[in-house]
XYZ file of C-alpha atoms in Angstrom:
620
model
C 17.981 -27.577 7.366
C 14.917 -25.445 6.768
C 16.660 -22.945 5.011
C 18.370 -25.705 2.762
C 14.507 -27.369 2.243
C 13.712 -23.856 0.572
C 15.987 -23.398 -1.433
C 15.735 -26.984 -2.613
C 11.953 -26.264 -3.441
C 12.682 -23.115 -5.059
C 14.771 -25.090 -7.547
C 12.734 -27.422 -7.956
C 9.724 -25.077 -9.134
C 11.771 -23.668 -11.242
C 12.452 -26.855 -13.078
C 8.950 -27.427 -13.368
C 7.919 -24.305 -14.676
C 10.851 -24.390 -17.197
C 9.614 -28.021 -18.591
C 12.044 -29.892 -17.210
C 10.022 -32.527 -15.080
C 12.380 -35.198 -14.493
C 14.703 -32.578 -12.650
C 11.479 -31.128 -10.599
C 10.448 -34.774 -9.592
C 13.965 -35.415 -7.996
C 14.356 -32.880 -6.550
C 10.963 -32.803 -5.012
C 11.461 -36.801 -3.995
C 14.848 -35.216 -2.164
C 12.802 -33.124 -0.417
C 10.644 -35.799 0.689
C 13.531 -37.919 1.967
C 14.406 -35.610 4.702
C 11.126 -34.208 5.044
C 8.510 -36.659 4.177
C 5.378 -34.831 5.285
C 6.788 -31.504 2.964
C 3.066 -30.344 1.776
C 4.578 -28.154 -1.261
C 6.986 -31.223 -2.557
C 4.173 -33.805 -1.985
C 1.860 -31.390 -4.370
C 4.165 -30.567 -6.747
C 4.986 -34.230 -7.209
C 1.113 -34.955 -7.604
C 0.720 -32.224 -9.895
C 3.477 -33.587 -12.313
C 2.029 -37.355 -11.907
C -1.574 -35.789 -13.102
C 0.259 -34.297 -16.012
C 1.459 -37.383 -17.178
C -2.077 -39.136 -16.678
C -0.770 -41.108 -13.807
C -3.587 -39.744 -11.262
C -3.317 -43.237 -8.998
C 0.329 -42.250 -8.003
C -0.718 -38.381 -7.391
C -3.817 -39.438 -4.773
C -1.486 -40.532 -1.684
C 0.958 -37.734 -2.888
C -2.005 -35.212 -2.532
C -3.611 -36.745 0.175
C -0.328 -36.137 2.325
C -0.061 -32.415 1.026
C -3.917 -31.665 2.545
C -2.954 -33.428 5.906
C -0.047 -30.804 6.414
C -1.412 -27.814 5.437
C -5.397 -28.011 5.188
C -5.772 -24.721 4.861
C -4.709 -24.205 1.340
C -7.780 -24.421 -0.781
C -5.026 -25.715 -4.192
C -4.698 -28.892 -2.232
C -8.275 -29.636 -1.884
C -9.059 -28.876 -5.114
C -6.183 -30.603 -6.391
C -7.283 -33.499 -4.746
C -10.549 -33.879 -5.121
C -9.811 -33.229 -9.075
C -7.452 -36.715 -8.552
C -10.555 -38.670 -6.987
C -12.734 -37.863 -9.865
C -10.122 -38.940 -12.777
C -9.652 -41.938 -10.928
C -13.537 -42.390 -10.510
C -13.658 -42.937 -7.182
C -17.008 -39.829 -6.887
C -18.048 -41.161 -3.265
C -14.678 -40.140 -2.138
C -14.599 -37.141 -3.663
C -17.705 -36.006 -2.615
C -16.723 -36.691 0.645
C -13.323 -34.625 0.072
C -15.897 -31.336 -1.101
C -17.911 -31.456 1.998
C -15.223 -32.180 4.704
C -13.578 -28.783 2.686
C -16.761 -27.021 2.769
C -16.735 -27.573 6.755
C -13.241 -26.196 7.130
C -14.588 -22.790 5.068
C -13.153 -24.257 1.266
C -16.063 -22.863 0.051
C -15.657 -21.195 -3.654
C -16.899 -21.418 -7.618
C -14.467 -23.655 -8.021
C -15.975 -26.158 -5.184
C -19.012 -25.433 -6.900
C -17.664 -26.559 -10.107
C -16.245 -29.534 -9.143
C -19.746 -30.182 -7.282
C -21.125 -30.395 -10.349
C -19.220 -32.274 -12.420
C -19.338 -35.047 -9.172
C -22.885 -34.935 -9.463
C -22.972 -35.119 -13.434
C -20.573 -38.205 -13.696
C -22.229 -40.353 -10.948
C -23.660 -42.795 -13.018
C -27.197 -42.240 -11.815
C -27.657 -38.996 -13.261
C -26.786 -40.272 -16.526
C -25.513 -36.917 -17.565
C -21.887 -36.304 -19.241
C -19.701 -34.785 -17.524
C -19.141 -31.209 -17.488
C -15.641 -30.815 -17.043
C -12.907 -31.619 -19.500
C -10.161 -34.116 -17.824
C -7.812 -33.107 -15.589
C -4.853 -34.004 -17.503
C -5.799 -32.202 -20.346
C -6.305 -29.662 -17.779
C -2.991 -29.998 -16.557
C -1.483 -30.030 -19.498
C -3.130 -26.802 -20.660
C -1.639 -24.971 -17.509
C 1.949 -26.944 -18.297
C 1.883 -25.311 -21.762
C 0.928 -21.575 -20.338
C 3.244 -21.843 -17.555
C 6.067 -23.281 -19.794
C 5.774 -20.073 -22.200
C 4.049 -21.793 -24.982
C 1.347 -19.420 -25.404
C 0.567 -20.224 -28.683
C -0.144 -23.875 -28.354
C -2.307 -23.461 -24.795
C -4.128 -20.389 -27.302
C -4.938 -23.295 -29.559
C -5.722 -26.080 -27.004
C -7.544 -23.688 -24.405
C -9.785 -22.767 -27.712
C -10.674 -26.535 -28.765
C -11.214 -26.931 -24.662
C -13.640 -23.878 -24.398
C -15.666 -25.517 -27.701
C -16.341 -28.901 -25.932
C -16.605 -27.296 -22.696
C -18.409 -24.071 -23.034
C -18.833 -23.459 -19.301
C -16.016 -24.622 -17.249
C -13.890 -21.733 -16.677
C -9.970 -22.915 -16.751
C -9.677 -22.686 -20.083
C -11.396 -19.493 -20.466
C -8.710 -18.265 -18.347
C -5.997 -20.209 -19.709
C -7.181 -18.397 -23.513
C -7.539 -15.113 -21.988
C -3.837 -15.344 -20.503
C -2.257 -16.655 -23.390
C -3.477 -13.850 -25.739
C -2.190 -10.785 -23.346
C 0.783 -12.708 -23.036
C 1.015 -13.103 -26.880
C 0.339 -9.179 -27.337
C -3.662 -9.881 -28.571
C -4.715 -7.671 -25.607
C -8.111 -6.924 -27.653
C -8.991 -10.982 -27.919
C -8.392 -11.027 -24.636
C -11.061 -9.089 -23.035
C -13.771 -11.752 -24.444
C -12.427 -14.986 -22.715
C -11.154 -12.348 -19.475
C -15.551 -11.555 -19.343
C -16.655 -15.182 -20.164
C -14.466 -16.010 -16.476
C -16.323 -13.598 -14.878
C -19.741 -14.408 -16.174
C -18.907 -18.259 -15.038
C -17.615 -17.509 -11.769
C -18.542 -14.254 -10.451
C -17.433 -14.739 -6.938
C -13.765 -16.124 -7.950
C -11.369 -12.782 -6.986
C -8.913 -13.796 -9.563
C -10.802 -13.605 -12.777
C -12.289 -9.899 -11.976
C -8.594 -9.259 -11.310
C -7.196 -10.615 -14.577
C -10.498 -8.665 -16.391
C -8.899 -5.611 -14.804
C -5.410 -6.287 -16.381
C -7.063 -6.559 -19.402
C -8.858 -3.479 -19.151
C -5.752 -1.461 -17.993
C -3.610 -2.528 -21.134
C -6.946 -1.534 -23.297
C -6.131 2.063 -21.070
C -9.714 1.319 -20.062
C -8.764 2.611 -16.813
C -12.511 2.942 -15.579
C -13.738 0.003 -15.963
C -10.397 -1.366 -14.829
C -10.739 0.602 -11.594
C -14.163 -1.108 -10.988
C -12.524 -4.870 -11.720
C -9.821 -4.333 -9.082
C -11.988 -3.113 -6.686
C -14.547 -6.104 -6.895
C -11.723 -8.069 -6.575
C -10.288 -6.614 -3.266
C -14.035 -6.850 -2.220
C -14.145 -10.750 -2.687
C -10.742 -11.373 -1.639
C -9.711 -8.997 1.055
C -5.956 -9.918 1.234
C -5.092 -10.060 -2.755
C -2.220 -7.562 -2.824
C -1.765 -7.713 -6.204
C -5.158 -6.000 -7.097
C -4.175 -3.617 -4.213
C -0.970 -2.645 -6.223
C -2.883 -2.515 -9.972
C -5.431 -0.586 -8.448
C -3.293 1.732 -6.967
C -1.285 2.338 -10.368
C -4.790 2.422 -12.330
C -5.925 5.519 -9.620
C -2.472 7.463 -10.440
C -3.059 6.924 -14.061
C -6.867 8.506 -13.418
C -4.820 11.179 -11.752
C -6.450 10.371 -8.520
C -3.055 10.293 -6.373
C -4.305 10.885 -2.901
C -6.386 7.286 -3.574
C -3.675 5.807 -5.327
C -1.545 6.279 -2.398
C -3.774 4.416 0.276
C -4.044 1.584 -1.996
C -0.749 1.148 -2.369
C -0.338 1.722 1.345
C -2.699 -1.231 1.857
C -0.306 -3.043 -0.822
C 2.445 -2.833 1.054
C 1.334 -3.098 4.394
C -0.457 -7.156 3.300
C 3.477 -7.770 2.062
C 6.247 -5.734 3.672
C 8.788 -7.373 1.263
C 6.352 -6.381 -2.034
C 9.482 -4.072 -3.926
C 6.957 -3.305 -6.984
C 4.541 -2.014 -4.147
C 7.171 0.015 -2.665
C 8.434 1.836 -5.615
C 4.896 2.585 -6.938
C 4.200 4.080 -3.642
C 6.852 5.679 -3.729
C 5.949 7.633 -6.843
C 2.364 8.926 -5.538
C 4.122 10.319 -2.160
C 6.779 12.094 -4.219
C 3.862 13.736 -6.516
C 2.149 14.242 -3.006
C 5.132 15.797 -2.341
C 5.586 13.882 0.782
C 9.863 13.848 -0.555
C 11.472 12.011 2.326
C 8.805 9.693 2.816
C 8.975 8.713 -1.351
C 12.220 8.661 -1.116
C 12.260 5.996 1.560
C 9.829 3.727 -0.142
C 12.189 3.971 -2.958
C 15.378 2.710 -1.313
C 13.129 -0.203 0.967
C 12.568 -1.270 -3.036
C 15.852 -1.360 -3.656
C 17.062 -3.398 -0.335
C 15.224 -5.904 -1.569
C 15.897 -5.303 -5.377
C 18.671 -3.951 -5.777
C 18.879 -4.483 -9.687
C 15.110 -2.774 -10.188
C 15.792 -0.359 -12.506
C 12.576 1.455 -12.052
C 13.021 2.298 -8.307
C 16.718 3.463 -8.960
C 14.693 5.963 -11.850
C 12.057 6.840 -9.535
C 14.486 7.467 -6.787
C 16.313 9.771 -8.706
C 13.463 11.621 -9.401
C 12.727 11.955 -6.103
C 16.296 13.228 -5.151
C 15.811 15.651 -8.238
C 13.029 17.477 -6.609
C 15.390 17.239 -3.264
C 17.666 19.545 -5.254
C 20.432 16.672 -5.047
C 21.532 16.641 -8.626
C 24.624 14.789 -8.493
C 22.823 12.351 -6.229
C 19.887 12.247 -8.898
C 22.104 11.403 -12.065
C 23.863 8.802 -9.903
C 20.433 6.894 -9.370
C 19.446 7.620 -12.942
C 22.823 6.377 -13.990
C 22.168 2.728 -11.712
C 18.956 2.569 -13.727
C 20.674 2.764 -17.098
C 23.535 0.291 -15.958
C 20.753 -2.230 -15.506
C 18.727 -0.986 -18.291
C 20.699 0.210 -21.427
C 17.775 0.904 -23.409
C 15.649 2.427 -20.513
C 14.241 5.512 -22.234
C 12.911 7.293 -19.377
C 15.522 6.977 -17.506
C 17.482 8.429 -20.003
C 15.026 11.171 -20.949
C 15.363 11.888 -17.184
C 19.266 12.059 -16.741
C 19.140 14.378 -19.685
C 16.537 16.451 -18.736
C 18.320 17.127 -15.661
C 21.992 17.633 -17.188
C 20.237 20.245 -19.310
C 19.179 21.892 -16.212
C 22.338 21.712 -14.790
C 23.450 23.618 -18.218
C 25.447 19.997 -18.422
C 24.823 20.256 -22.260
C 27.471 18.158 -24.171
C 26.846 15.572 -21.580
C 22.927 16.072 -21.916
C 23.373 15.985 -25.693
C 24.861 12.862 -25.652
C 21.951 10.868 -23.536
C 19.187 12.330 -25.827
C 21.027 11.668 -29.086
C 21.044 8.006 -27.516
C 17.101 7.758 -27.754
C 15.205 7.723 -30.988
C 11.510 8.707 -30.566
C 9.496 12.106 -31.151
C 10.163 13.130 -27.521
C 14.117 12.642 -27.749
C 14.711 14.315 -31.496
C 12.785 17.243 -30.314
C 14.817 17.177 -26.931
C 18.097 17.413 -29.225
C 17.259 19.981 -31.158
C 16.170 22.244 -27.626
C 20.066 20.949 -26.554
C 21.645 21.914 -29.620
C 19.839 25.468 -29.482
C 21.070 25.652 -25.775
C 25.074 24.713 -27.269
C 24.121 27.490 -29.876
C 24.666 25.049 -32.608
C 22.162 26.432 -35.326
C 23.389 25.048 -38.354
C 23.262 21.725 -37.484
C 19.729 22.007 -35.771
C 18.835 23.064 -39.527
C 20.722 19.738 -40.923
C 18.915 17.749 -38.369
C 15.498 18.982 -39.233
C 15.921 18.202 -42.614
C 17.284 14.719 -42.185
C 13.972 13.639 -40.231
C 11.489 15.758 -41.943
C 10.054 12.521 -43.166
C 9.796 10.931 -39.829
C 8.790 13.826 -38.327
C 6.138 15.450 -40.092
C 3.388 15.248 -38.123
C 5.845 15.448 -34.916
C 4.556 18.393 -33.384
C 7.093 19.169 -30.282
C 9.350 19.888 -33.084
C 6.788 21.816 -35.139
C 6.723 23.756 -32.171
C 10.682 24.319 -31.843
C 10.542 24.894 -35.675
C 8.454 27.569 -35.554
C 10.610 29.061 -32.933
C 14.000 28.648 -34.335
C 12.628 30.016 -37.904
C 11.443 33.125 -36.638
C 14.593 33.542 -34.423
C 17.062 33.152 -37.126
C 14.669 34.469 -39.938
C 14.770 31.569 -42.280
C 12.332 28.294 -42.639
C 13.237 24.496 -41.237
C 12.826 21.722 -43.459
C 9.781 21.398 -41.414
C 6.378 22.386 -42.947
C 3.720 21.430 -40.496
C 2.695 25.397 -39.713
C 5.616 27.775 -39.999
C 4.152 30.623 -38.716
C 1.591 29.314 -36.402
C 0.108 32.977 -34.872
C -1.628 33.565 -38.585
C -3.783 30.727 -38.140
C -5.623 31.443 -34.932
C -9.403 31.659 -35.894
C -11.994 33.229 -32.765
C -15.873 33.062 -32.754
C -18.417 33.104 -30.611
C -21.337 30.926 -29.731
C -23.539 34.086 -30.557
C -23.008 33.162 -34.267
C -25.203 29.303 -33.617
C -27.322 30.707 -31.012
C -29.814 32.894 -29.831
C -29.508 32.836 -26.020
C -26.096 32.465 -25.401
C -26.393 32.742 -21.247
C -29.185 29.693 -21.413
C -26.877 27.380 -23.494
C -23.269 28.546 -21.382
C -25.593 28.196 -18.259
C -26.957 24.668 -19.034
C -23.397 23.600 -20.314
C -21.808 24.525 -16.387
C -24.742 22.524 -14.836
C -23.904 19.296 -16.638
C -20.294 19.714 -15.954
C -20.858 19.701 -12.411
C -21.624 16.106 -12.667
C -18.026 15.525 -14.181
C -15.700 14.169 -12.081
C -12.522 16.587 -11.442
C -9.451 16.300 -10.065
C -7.192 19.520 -8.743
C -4.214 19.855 -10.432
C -3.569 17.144 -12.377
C 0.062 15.780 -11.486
C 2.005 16.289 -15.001
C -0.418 18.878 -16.166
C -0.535 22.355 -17.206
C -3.531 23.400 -15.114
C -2.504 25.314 -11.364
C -4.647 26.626 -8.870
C -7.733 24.921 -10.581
C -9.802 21.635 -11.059
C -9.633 19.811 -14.613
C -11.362 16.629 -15.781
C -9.915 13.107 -15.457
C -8.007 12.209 -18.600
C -9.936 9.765 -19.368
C -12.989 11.065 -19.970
C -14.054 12.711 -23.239
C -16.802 15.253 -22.774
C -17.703 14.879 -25.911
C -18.897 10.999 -25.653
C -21.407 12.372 -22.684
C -24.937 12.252 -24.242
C -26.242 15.417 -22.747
C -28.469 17.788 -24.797
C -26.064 20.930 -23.855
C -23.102 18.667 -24.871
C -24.058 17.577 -28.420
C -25.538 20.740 -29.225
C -21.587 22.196 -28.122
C -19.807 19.661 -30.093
C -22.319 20.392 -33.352
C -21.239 24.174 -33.106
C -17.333 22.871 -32.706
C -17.641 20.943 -35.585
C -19.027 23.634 -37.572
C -16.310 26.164 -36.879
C -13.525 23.363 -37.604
C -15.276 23.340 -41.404
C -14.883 27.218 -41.020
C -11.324 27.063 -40.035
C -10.533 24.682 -42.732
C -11.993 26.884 -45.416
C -10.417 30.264 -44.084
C -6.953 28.542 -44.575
C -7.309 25.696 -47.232
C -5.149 27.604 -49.265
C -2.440 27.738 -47.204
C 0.910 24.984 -47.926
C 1.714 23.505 -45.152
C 0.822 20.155 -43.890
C -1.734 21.173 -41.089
C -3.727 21.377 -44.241
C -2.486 19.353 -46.746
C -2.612 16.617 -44.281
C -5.801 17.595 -42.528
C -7.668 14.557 -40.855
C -10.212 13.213 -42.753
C -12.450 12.164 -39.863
C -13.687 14.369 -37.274
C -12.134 12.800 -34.029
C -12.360 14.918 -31.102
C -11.595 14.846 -27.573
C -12.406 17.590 -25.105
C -12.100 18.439 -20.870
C -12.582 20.994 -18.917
C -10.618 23.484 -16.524
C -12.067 25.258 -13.584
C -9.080 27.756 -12.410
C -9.733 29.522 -9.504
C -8.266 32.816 -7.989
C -4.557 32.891 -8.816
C -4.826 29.630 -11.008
C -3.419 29.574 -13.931
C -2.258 27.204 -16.815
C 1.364 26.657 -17.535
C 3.342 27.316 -21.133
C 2.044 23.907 -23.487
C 1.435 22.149 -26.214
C -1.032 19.543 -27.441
C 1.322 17.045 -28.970
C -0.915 14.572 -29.601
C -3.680 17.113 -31.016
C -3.880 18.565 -35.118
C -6.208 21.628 -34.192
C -6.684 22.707 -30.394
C -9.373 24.973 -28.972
C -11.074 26.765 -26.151
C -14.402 27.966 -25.312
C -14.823 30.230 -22.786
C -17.799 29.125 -20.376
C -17.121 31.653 -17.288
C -14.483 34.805 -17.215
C -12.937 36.899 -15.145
C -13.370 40.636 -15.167
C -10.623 42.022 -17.087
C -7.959 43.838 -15.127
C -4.045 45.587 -14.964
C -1.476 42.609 -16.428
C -3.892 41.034 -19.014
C -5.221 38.931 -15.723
C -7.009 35.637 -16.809
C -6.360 36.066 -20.856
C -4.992 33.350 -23.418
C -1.538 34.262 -24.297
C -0.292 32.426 -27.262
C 3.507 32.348 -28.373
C 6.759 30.744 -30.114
C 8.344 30.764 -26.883
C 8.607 27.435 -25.024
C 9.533 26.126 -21.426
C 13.111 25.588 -22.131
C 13.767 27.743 -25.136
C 12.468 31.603 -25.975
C 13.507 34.555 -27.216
C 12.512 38.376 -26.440
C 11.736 39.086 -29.925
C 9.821 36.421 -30.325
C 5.767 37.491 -31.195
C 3.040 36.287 -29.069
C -0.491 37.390 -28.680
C -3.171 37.805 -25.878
C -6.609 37.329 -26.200
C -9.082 38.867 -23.781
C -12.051 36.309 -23.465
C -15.956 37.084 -23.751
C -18.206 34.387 -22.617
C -18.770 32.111 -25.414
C -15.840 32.932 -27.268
C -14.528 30.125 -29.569
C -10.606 30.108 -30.696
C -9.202 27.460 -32.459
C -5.331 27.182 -32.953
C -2.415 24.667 -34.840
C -2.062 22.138 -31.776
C 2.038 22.766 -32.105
C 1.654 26.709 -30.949
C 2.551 27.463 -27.504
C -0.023 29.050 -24.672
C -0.857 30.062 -20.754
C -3.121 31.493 -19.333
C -2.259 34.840 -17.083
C -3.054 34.248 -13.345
C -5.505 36.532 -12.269
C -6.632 37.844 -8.597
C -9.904 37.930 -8.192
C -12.774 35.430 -6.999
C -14.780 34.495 -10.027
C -13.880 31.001 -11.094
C -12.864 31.089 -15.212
C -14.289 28.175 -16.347
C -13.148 26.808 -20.052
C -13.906 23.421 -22.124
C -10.684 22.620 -24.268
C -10.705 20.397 -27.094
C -8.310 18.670 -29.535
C -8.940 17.710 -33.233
C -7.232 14.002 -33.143
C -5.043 13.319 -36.248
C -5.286 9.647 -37.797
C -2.902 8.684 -35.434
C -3.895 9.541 -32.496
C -7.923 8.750 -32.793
């Protein structure tokens, strides 16, 4: 019987949700019939008598809710909310302070405290709460999907009622869910300034923050709101994905532990856990998290991607494409998934099949993925053909400036594809020397500030190996340190000189150049046997280095820049490269599409770099 209650309720909350309140309300009264004391169905009956102004008929319904489960604060508040529309404030108060005994003590109490206190007719002071049915209608409209209309009402609310914070909330929830992320953050603040102690608000602040990719301040949102509210999984799970987006995956993982461990049955828990351990490398363990996800969600798409990427590092191939395969099934347009299955077909040397995944896609990432497949099938002319059909589109698509430079080299003809043709002629090296004096007092003062930079080692997904580099998210370059500014004033000055060394030049790393100085820059610390992987900086115009700390030069080019047409997946012997042997202070600047490592090198001195990107329009 209690298994048939449940599913009766579940229906019936769905009804509501959906609109359809004449549905909720019977099934809710069946409920009632064979359960009369049901606290849910007595609540959810109350709540859809408020909505419809009817606040005598929700009091008993309430009243019976609190009596079977005092412990849920909604009832209380629900309640007490009922008392005050009908006027009856004694009661009411009495309500707030038998909750306040039982530990119902929040901003919301407090709220409804005041607006007690401000409508007893002694204190001759209006009320400072809007009514609860336009309350409840507010939520109806958010909950229903109308997100424009509870926009519009939560805004005429929050101009009569400056300091009640539903609305507020209401607003700020209405505008993510409408895509105006960026409107959001204001209301998302203003619940947070009204009640500081609620858990809920500095978690929906920290969703805001996350989509704004301001992970930081996200980060600090979640955590006050595990701090107020010990047991609110959800933050544990966002705060865990914010951590792996910082690159801080050891963290990441134990929040996520904590995640799962509050709610065993959490699948979005389990699969995000699941991704940390793998990059952990903790394979059996990820994988295990994955497949609890999928027992209890068996059509999540993302666990059956992230399990096979788990199984793809388990050298289980066939297993992997199988998983990737379930994802698509459920997915059809589920890029990553697809960039995944491909990725590994191509590894398998799979290429027709691979070909036909990537050819499926249709962003920057997949059109330069079909031109490395085609190469691999040896199918030159029609890379050529392709180029030219999305040279448009792709002109400032660097992964495929990249593999154009390559391929015209190779077959000793030019691509339809003009961003930098022969990339190695437009390297351009300098020194600090040439801005100042003592260059061992500015490289030495530059190191000590860096210290106070948070690092991470070996950022999951990047180039860097054996060393320490800067979270992503932080921009040296927006740090207001003398040594700092003074760095990013000689930068500047040697991306004019680049410019003019090459402005005559037709190709559209200069005909297009930026026309505002954006840059971004991090830092590496590699230490013995580190070294950085073959790249690019896709989402970069001009890239450069400057050399901070070296290593003594040695047999093997140890610890130089080695730039070259060769990529990961596609190369050639004949292709040219060439090495650079670093001085302190050097400066080289490079076209963002040309390929480089760094040599690993064997002995103890650290080589310590800051690396910087010129941001096109796009991208700043």
């Amino acid at each position: 019987m209690k298994i048939l209650t449940e599913q009766a309720l579940k229906q019936g909350i769905a009804a509501h949700k959906e609109g359809r309140l004449q549905d909720a309300k019977r099934i809710y009264r069946d409920i009632l019939k064979i359960q009369p004391g049901h606290p849910d169905a007595n609540h959810n009956l109350g709540i859809i008598a408020t909505s419809l102004n009817q606040s005598d008929v929700a009091l008993p319904l309430f009243k019976a809710a609190l009596q079977a489960n005092p412990k849920m604060e909604q009832y209380w508040l629900s309640y007490i909310r009922a008392l005050v529309s009908e006027n009856q404030l004694d009661d009411a108060m009495r309500v707030v302070q038998q909750g306040k005994r039982r530990g119902i003590d929040t901003e919301s109490f407090n709220y409804l405290t005041a607006q007690i206190l401000a409508d007893t007719p002694e204190t001759g002071h209006e009320s400072l709460n809007p009514p609860q049915e336009q309350l409840s209608y507010l939520i109806e409209q958010y909950e229903n999907g109308e997100y424009v209309d509870a926009e519009e009402l939560a805004r005429s609310i929050t101009k009569k009622f400056p300091n009640h914070p539903v609305p507020w909330n209401i607003l700020g929830a209405a505008l993510r869910k409408s895509g105006n992320v960026k409107k959001a953050l204001f209301p998302c603040q203003k619940c947070v300034q009204l009640m500081p102690k609620d858990a809920s608000v500095h978690y929906n602040l920290g969703m805001t923050l996350a989509e704004l990719n301001n992970l930081g301040e996200a980060e600090r949102c979640y955590k006050k709101a595990i701090e107020l509210q010990p047991d609110l999984v959800e933050a544990y799970n966002a705060l865990g994905m914010t951590l792996h987006e910082l690159g801080k995956i050891e963290e990441s993982n134990n929040y996520l532990e904590k995640a799962v461990l509050l709610k065993p049955d959490y699948a979005e828990a389990l699969n995000n856990r699941s991704v940390t351990l793998r990059e952990l490398g903790k394979l059996k363990e990820a994988k295990d998290a994955a497949e609890q996800a999928l027992t209890l969600q068996p059509d999540f798409a993302e666990a059956h991607n992230n399990l096979g990427n788990t199984l793809k590092e388990q050298g289980k191939a066939k297993e992997a494409i199988t998983s990737y395969s379930r994802a698509i099934s459920i997915k059809p347009d589920y890029v990553d998934a697809i960039i995944n299955r491909w990725r590994l077909l191509y590894d398998v040397e799979q290429y027709d099949a691979a070909l036909k995944d990537i050819d499926s896609c249709n962003t920057e990432k997949s059109r330069a993925g079909s031109l490395e497949t085609l190469y691999a099938l040896g199918r030159i002319d029609e890379i050529y053909k392709r180029i030219e059909k999305h040279a448009e589109v792709d002109e400032r698509n660097l992964r495929i400036a990249a593999f154009s430079s390559f391929i015209s080299n190779r077959e000793k003809r030019n691509t339809a594809h003009n961003f930098c043709n022969n990339p190695l002629s437009f390297l351009h090296v300098s020194n600090i020397s040439t801005h100042l004096k003592n260059v061992n007092k500015a490289v030495t003062e530059i190191i000590n500030d860096l210290n106070n930079v948070e690092v991470i080692w070996e950022p999951y997904g990047k180039a860097t190996n054996g060393g320490f580099q800067t979270l992503k998210q932080i921009n040296l370059f927006e740090i207001p340190t003398k040594s700092l500014i003074s760095l990013k004033t000689i930068i500047l000055g040697e991306i004019d000189a680049y410019y003019s060394k090459f402005e005559t030049q037709s190709c559209t790393l200069i005909e297009k150049w930026p026309s505002q100085k954006k840059l971004r820059a991090w830092y590496v610390r590699l230490k013995k046997s580190g070294y950085q992987e073959h790249h690019i900086h896709p989402d970069g115009w001009i890239s450069g280095v400057v050399y901070l700390q070296v290593v003594p030069p040695r047999a093997n080019n140890e610890g130089a820049i080695e730039f070259s047409l060769n990529g990961p997946v596609y190369s050639d012997v004949n292709s040219p490269s060439y090495l650079h042997q670093p001085n302190v202070g050097d400066i080289i600047l490079f076209p963002s599409s040309l390929h480089h490592r760094t040599i690993p090198f064997t002995t103890d001195t650290d080589r310590v770099i800051i690396s910087f990107d010129l941001k096109p329009a796009l991208y700043a």
